[in-house]
Amino acid sequence: SSSSRDDSLRDKRAQILSRGLPKQKPIEGVKQVVVLASGKGGVGKSTTAVNVALALAANDSTKEVGLLDADIYGPSIPKMMNLKGNPELTPKNLMRPLKNYGIACMSMGFLIEETAPVVWRGLMVMSAVEKLLRQVDWGQLDYLVIDMPPGTGDVQLSVSQNIPIAGAVIISTPQDVALLDACKGAEMFRKVHVPVLGLIQNMSVFQCPKCKHETHIFGADGVRDLAKTLGLDILGDIPLHLNIRETCDSGQPVVISQPQSDA
């Protein structure tokens, strides 16, 4: 019949299209992968990723949490998690993550000098990402939080297509320029069939420490409006707060150093 012919044609087309795509393979020992992404750089994605990983562990002490810094050109997890040094190798030649505050961390920053720039073309970057994904002995993790580089390029596609991802979280400031790129980020994940768990509005309001007057430096509700347009949830609204910035810069993120604070 014509309908069964159509079905077989559709199956063949799907097979041909999927040939060029890598097969998704779970990371050994890792139950759930959550990626934190942004379209634009400088919106506080790494700061949020670090605090989310620490909050997941603080929220349930039975859970094991890891943090992977997939930003090859600008790794910031080593400084924020107060970690230095090179990973040891296991007998199977896998890298052992460095640990602080109970979180297992891996980053390009552990493999190069702190001040050395990574001057690489795309293929070398992809090879490094593959190693960070596949050649690390994570042990047994309930959650692996991946801090993605900004944008919608090779790294984002490679990570999304190589490993099963439980969900993506998009971080943006309420500024129009950042929202345009956040929208592209959300659409990219939809295209590669990664569920978008929701948006986080960062640097949403600044409160003067002296007079307590509140100013929406980057705009008021841009991310909320975008979430409505995309049919997504707002997962959090984080103020532009000195403590959040200072604690991450000093390697003592606010979730671990000031757990009772509003921030």
mmCIF file of C-alpha atoms in Angstrom:
data_model
loop_
_atom_site.group_PDB
_atom_site.id
_atom_site.type_symbol
_atom_site.label_atom_id
_atom_site.label_comp_id
_atom_site.label_asym_id
_atom_site.label_seq_id
_atom_site.Cartn_x
_atom_site.Cartn_y
_atom_site.Cartn_z
ATOM 1 C CA SER A 1 0.000 0.000 0.000
ATOM 2 C CA SER A 2 1.049 3.622 -0.543
ATOM 3 C CA SER A 3 1.071 4.397 3.217
ATOM 4 C CA SER A 4 3.575 1.602 3.998
ATOM 5 C CA ARG A 5 5.713 2.814 1.064
ATOM 6 C CA ASP A 6 5.671 6.343 2.552
ATOM 7 C CA ASP A 7 6.662 4.939 5.950
ATOM 8 C CA SER A 8 9.627 3.014 4.537
ATOM 9 C CA LEU A 9 10.752 6.082 2.560
ATOM 10 C CA ARG A 10 10.552 8.185 5.734
ATOM 11 C CA ASP A 11 12.592 5.576 7.661
ATOM 12 C CA LYS A 12 15.235 5.488 4.917
ATOM 13 C CA ARG A 13 15.467 9.277 4.874
ATOM 14 C CA ALA A 14 15.873 9.364 8.674
ATOM 15 C CA GLN A 15 18.631 6.723 8.465
ATOM 16 C CA ILE A 16 20.524 8.693 5.792
ATOM 17 C CA LEU A 17 20.218 11.948 7.733
ATOM 18 C CA SER A 18 21.392 10.356 10.991
ATOM 19 C CA ARG A 19 24.483 8.771 9.405
ATOM 20 C CA GLY A 20 26.563 11.921 9.785
ATOM 21 C CA LEU A 21 25.599 12.395 13.449
ATOM 22 C CA PRO A 22 27.644 10.878 16.266
ATOM 23 C CA LYS A 23 25.897 8.221 18.357
ATOM 24 C CA GLN A 24 24.933 9.522 21.794
ATOM 25 C CA LYS A 25 26.811 7.597 24.459
ATOM 26 C CA PRO A 26 26.413 8.237 28.197
ATOM 27 C CA ILE A 27 29.428 9.310 30.254
ATOM 28 C CA GLU A 28 30.432 6.337 32.395
ATOM 29 C CA GLY A 29 29.242 6.656 35.995
ATOM 30 C CA VAL A 30 27.153 9.805 35.338
ATOM 31 C CA LYS A 31 23.376 9.541 35.840
ATOM 32 C CA GLN A 32 22.162 12.995 34.727
ATOM 33 C CA VAL A 33 23.835 15.787 32.754
ATOM 34 C CA VAL A 34 22.602 19.376 33.052
ATOM 35 C CA VAL A 35 24.139 22.056 30.820
ATOM 36 C CA LEU A 36 24.175 25.749 31.720
ATOM 37 C CA ALA A 37 24.412 27.887 28.604
ATOM 38 C CA SER A 38 24.057 31.432 27.331
ATOM 39 C CA GLY A 39 24.008 32.989 23.912
ATOM 40 C CA LYS A 40 26.212 35.894 24.969
ATOM 41 C CA GLY A 41 29.346 35.997 27.127
ATOM 42 C CA GLY A 42 29.546 38.050 30.302
ATOM 43 C CA VAL A 43 26.050 37.286 31.621
ATOM 44 C CA GLY A 44 27.292 35.389 34.710
ATOM 45 C CA LYS A 45 26.940 31.860 33.358
ATOM 46 C CA SER A 46 30.031 30.371 35.056
ATOM 47 C CA THR A 47 29.168 32.059 38.365
ATOM 48 C CA THR A 48 25.671 30.572 38.158
ATOM 49 C CA ALA A 49 26.959 27.120 37.104
ATOM 50 C CA VAL A 50 29.314 26.974 40.103
ATOM 51 C CA ASN A 51 26.597 28.024 42.558
ATOM 52 C CA VAL A 52 24.019 25.656 41.000
ATOM 53 C CA ALA A 53 26.429 22.702 41.372
ATOM 54 C CA LEU A 54 27.108 23.625 45.012
ATOM 55 C CA ALA A 55 23.378 24.143 45.654
ATOM 56 C CA LEU A 56 22.493 20.717 44.205
ATOM 57 C CA ALA A 57 24.979 19.115 46.617
ATOM 58 C CA ALA A 58 23.852 21.264 49.578
ATOM 59 C CA ASN A 59 20.194 20.540 48.867
ATOM 60 C CA ASP A 60 20.683 16.762 49.138
ATOM 61 C CA SER A 61 23.832 15.472 50.834
ATOM 62 C CA THR A 62 23.244 11.969 49.419
ATOM 63 C CA LYS A 63 23.845 13.231 45.863
ATOM 64 C CA GLU A 64 27.271 13.270 44.213
ATOM 65 C CA VAL A 65 27.810 16.287 41.947
ATOM 66 C CA GLY A 66 30.464 17.058 39.319
ATOM 67 C CA LEU A 67 31.265 20.242 37.416
ATOM 68 C CA LEU A 68 32.751 20.292 33.914
ATOM 69 C CA ASP A 69 34.141 23.507 32.457
ATOM 70 C CA ALA A 70 33.624 23.160 28.690
ATOM 71 C CA ASP A 71 34.888 26.689 27.972
ATOM 72 C CA ILE A 72 38.255 25.893 26.376
ATOM 73 C CA TYR A 73 39.291 29.480 25.571
ATOM 74 C CA GLY A 74 38.250 31.083 28.873
ATOM 75 C CA PRO A 75 38.090 28.503 31.681
ATOM 76 C CA SER A 76 36.978 30.149 34.938
ATOM 77 C CA ILE A 77 35.994 27.165 37.118
ATOM 78 C CA PRO A 78 39.531 26.687 38.601
ATOM 79 C CA LYS A 79 39.545 30.226 40.065
ATOM 80 C CA MET A 80 35.913 30.156 41.193
ATOM 81 C CA MET A 81 36.282 26.727 42.850
ATOM 82 C CA ASN A 82 39.709 27.648 44.309
ATOM 83 C CA LEU A 83 41.509 24.760 42.588
ATOM 84 C CA LYS A 84 45.015 24.539 41.138
ATOM 85 C CA GLY A 85 47.245 21.777 39.826
ATOM 86 C CA ASN A 86 47.225 18.992 37.270
ATOM 87 C CA PRO A 87 44.857 16.019 37.425
ATOM 88 C CA GLU A 88 46.397 12.655 38.347
ATOM 89 C CA LEU A 89 46.028 9.769 35.920
ATOM 90 C CA THR A 90 44.364 6.467 36.840
ATOM 91 C CA PRO A 91 45.905 3.113 35.775
ATOM 92 C CA LYS A 92 43.444 3.234 32.815
ATOM 93 C CA ASN A 93 44.959 6.577 31.728
ATOM 94 C CA LEU A 94 41.872 8.577 32.725
ATOM 95 C CA MET A 95 42.168 11.987 34.411
ATOM 96 C CA ARG A 96 41.014 12.247 38.025
ATOM 97 C CA PRO A 97 38.918 15.384 38.644
ATOM 98 C CA LEU A 98 40.156 17.873 41.257
ATOM 99 C CA LYS A 99 37.812 18.258 44.222
ATOM 100 C CA ASN A 100 36.748 21.136 46.438
ATOM 101 C CA TYR A 101 33.642 21.741 48.567
ATOM 102 C CA GLY A 102 32.678 18.123 47.744
ATOM 103 C CA ILE A 103 32.368 18.862 43.992
ATOM 104 C CA ALA A 104 34.478 16.943 41.447
ATOM 105 C CA CYS A 105 35.757 19.470 38.861
ATOM 106 C CA MET A 106 37.441 19.200 35.468
ATOM 107 C CA SER A 107 38.604 22.106 33.327
ATOM 108 C CA MET A 108 41.042 23.004 30.575
ATOM 109 C CA GLY A 109 42.435 25.402 33.189
ATOM 110 C CA PHE A 110 44.004 22.421 35.017
ATOM 111 C CA LEU A 111 45.915 21.375 31.897
ATOM 112 C CA ILE A 112 47.527 24.692 30.882
ATOM 113 C CA GLU A 113 49.359 27.528 32.665
ATOM 114 C CA GLU A 114 47.009 30.030 34.309
ATOM 115 C CA THR A 115 48.125 32.938 32.095
ATOM 116 C CA ALA A 116 48.635 30.909 28.888
ATOM 117 C CA PRO A 117 46.162 31.686 26.094
ATOM 118 C CA VAL A 118 44.634 28.792 24.145
ATOM 119 C CA VAL A 119 45.393 29.744 20.526
ATOM 120 C CA TRP A 120 43.730 26.827 18.738
ATOM 121 C CA ARG A 121 41.618 26.168 15.679
ATOM 122 C CA GLY A 122 38.261 24.396 15.869
ATOM 123 C CA LEU A 123 39.479 20.815 15.411
ATOM 124 C CA MET A 124 41.892 21.050 18.355
ATOM 125 C CA VAL A 125 39.128 22.534 20.511
ATOM 126 C CA MET A 126 36.787 19.677 19.574
ATOM 127 C CA SER A 127 39.493 17.140 20.432
ATOM 128 C CA ALA A 128 39.975 18.788 23.852
ATOM 129 C CA VAL A 129 36.218 18.763 24.540
ATOM 130 C CA GLU A 130 36.056 15.075 23.592
ATOM 131 C CA LYS A 131 38.878 14.335 26.076
ATOM 132 C CA LEU A 132 37.170 16.321 28.853
ATOM 133 C CA LEU A 133 33.964 14.354 28.227
ATOM 134 C CA ARG A 134 35.381 10.861 27.727
ATOM 135 C CA GLN A 135 38.790 10.646 29.401
ATOM 136 C CA VAL A 136 37.822 11.656 32.933
ATOM 137 C CA ASP A 137 37.172 9.216 35.775
ATOM 138 C CA TRP A 138 34.102 10.831 37.371
ATOM 139 C CA GLY A 139 33.426 7.882 39.696
ATOM 140 C CA GLN A 140 29.684 7.731 40.400
ATOM 141 C CA LEU A 141 27.835 11.021 39.893
ATOM 142 C CA ASP A 142 24.144 11.800 40.287
ATOM 143 C CA TYR A 143 24.547 15.116 38.457
ATOM 144 C CA LEU A 144 27.189 16.496 36.134
ATOM 145 C CA VAL A 145 26.773 20.246 35.619
ATOM 146 C CA ILE A 146 28.435 21.444 32.396
ATOM 147 C CA ASP A 147 29.412 25.100 32.108
ATOM 148 C CA MET A 148 29.168 25.686 28.345
ATOM 149 C CA PRO A 149 31.063 28.383 26.453
ATOM 150 C CA PRO A 150 28.914 31.260 25.153
ATOM 151 C CA GLY A 151 27.300 30.981 21.733
ATOM 152 C CA THR A 152 25.834 28.236 19.544
ATOM 153 C CA GLY A 153 28.915 26.817 17.826
ATOM 154 C CA ASP A 154 30.948 23.621 17.511
ATOM 155 C CA VAL A 155 31.326 22.911 21.234
ATOM 156 C CA GLN A 156 27.622 23.277 22.029
ATOM 157 C CA LEU A 157 26.638 21.065 19.089
ATOM 158 C CA SER A 158 29.287 18.452 19.842
ATOM 159 C CA VAL A 159 28.335 18.151 23.534
ATOM 160 C CA SER A 160 24.609 18.054 22.697
ATOM 161 C CA GLN A 161 25.023 15.349 20.058
ATOM 162 C CA ASN A 162 27.623 13.155 21.801
ATOM 163 C CA ILE A 163 26.055 12.636 25.230
ATOM 164 C CA PRO A 164 22.473 12.325 26.510
ATOM 165 C CA ILE A 165 21.539 15.571 28.299
ATOM 166 C CA ALA A 166 18.740 15.658 30.871
ATOM 167 C CA GLY A 167 18.184 19.369 30.296
ATOM 168 C CA ALA A 168 19.625 22.781 29.469
ATOM 169 C CA VAL A 169 19.320 25.974 31.514
ATOM 170 C CA ILE A 170 19.708 29.291 29.669
ATOM 171 C CA ILE A 171 21.158 32.261 31.566
ATOM 172 C CA SER A 172 20.670 35.847 30.419
ATOM 173 C CA THR A 173 20.573 39.387 31.707
ATOM 174 C CA PRO A 174 17.369 41.353 30.964
ATOM 175 C CA GLN A 175 19.253 43.473 28.364
ATOM 176 C CA ASP A 176 17.861 43.287 24.808
ATOM 177 C CA VAL A 177 21.262 42.424 23.280
ATOM 178 C CA ALA A 178 21.667 39.450 25.634
ATOM 179 C CA LEU A 179 18.062 38.315 25.109
ATOM 180 C CA LEU A 180 18.514 38.032 21.340
ATOM 181 C CA ASP A 181 21.365 35.558 21.874
ATOM 182 C CA ALA A 182 19.586 33.725 24.705
ATOM 183 C CA CYS A 183 16.676 33.116 22.328
ATOM 184 C CA LYS A 184 19.090 31.641 19.747
ATOM 185 C CA GLY A 185 20.587 29.403 22.469
ATOM 186 C CA ALA A 186 17.170 28.061 23.458
ATOM 187 C CA GLU A 187 16.244 27.393 19.828
ATOM 188 C CA MET A 188 19.554 25.587 19.208
ATOM 189 C CA PHE A 189 18.869 23.135 22.043
ATOM 190 C CA ARG A 190 15.362 22.537 20.719
ATOM 191 C CA LYS A 191 16.809 21.746 17.283
ATOM 192 C CA VAL A 192 19.155 19.100 18.709
ATOM 193 C CA HIS A 193 16.330 17.688 20.906
ATOM 194 C CA VAL A 194 17.743 18.759 24.281
ATOM 195 C CA PRO A 195 14.939 19.727 26.704
ATOM 196 C CA VAL A 196 15.245 23.346 27.895
ATOM 197 C CA LEU A 197 14.414 23.306 31.618
ATOM 198 C CA GLY A 198 13.968 27.077 31.751
ATOM 199 C CA LEU A 199 15.635 30.482 31.906
ATOM 200 C CA ILE A 200 17.525 32.255 34.683
ATOM 201 C CA GLN A 201 17.384 36.054 34.807
ATOM 202 C CA ASN A 202 20.765 37.236 36.123
ATOM 203 C CA MET A 203 21.865 40.729 37.226
ATOM 204 C CA SER A 204 18.196 41.652 37.351
ATOM 205 C CA VAL A 205 18.303 44.466 39.921
ATOM 206 C CA PHE A 206 20.951 46.448 41.819
ATOM 207 C CA GLN A 207 20.215 47.624 45.361
ATOM 208 C CA CYS A 208 22.321 50.520 46.638
ATOM 209 C CA PRO A 209 24.017 49.293 49.851
ATOM 210 C CA LYS A 210 23.624 52.760 51.418
ATOM 211 C CA CYS A 211 20.139 54.025 50.560
ATOM 212 C CA LYS A 212 18.622 50.645 49.507
ATOM 213 C CA HIS A 213 17.240 52.210 46.298
ATOM 214 C CA GLU A 214 16.762 49.563 43.582
ATOM 215 C CA THR A 215 17.879 50.173 39.979
ATOM 216 C CA HIS A 216 17.238 47.869 37.017
ATOM 217 C CA ILE A 217 20.565 48.542 35.304
ATOM 218 C CA PHE A 218 20.019 46.030 32.463
ATOM 219 C CA GLY A 219 16.230 46.421 32.231
ATOM 220 C CA ALA A 220 13.453 44.961 34.349
ATOM 221 C CA ASP A 221 11.650 41.917 32.958
ATOM 222 C CA GLY A 222 13.313 41.054 29.661
ATOM 223 C CA VAL A 223 13.960 37.408 30.506
ATOM 224 C CA ARG A 224 10.425 36.966 31.885
ATOM 225 C CA ASP A 225 8.980 38.291 28.634
ATOM 226 C CA LEU A 226 11.261 36.008 26.591
ATOM 227 C CA ALA A 227 10.234 32.999 28.715
ATOM 228 C CA LYS A 228 6.564 33.748 27.972
ATOM 229 C CA THR A 229 7.304 34.028 24.235
ATOM 230 C CA LEU A 230 9.184 30.716 24.196
ATOM 231 C CA GLY A 231 6.736 28.961 26.523
ATOM 232 C CA LEU A 232 9.457 28.281 29.129
ATOM 233 C CA ASP A 233 9.708 28.616 32.913
ATOM 234 C CA ILE A 234 11.714 31.206 34.839
ATOM 235 C CA LEU A 235 13.854 29.160 37.236
ATOM 236 C CA GLY A 236 15.406 32.041 39.138
ATOM 237 C CA ASP A 237 15.921 35.779 39.360
ATOM 238 C CA ILE A 238 19.407 36.691 40.584
ATOM 239 C CA PRO A 239 20.242 40.277 41.614
ATOM 240 C CA LEU A 240 23.411 42.150 40.635
ATOM 241 C CA HIS A 241 25.050 41.784 44.032
ATOM 242 C CA LEU A 242 28.597 42.585 45.130
ATOM 243 C CA ASN A 243 28.735 39.468 47.353
ATOM 244 C CA ILE A 244 28.002 37.098 44.460
ATOM 245 C CA ARG A 245 30.862 38.566 42.411
ATOM 246 C CA GLU A 246 33.369 38.912 45.285
ATOM 247 C CA THR A 247 32.855 35.408 46.675
ATOM 248 C CA CYS A 248 33.349 33.779 43.260
ATOM 249 C CA ASP A 249 36.461 35.862 42.559
ATOM 250 C CA SER A 250 37.931 34.746 45.894
ATOM 251 C CA GLY A 251 37.179 31.060 45.233
ATOM 252 C CA GLN A 252 34.490 30.828 47.937
ATOM 253 C CA PRO A 253 31.172 30.935 46.026
ATOM 254 C CA VAL A 254 28.242 32.531 47.842
ATOM 255 C CA VAL A 255 26.270 29.254 48.189
ATOM 256 C CA ILE A 256 29.109 27.745 50.251
ATOM 257 C CA SER A 257 30.469 30.835 52.035
ATOM 258 C CA GLN A 258 27.204 32.660 52.829
ATOM 259 C CA PRO A 259 24.475 29.987 52.699
ATOM 260 C CA GLN A 260 22.051 32.001 54.861
ATOM 261 C CA SER A 261 22.304 35.225 52.830
ATOM 262 C CA ASP A 262 19.548 36.380 50.451
ATOM 263 C CA ALA A 263 21.976 36.084 47.539
#
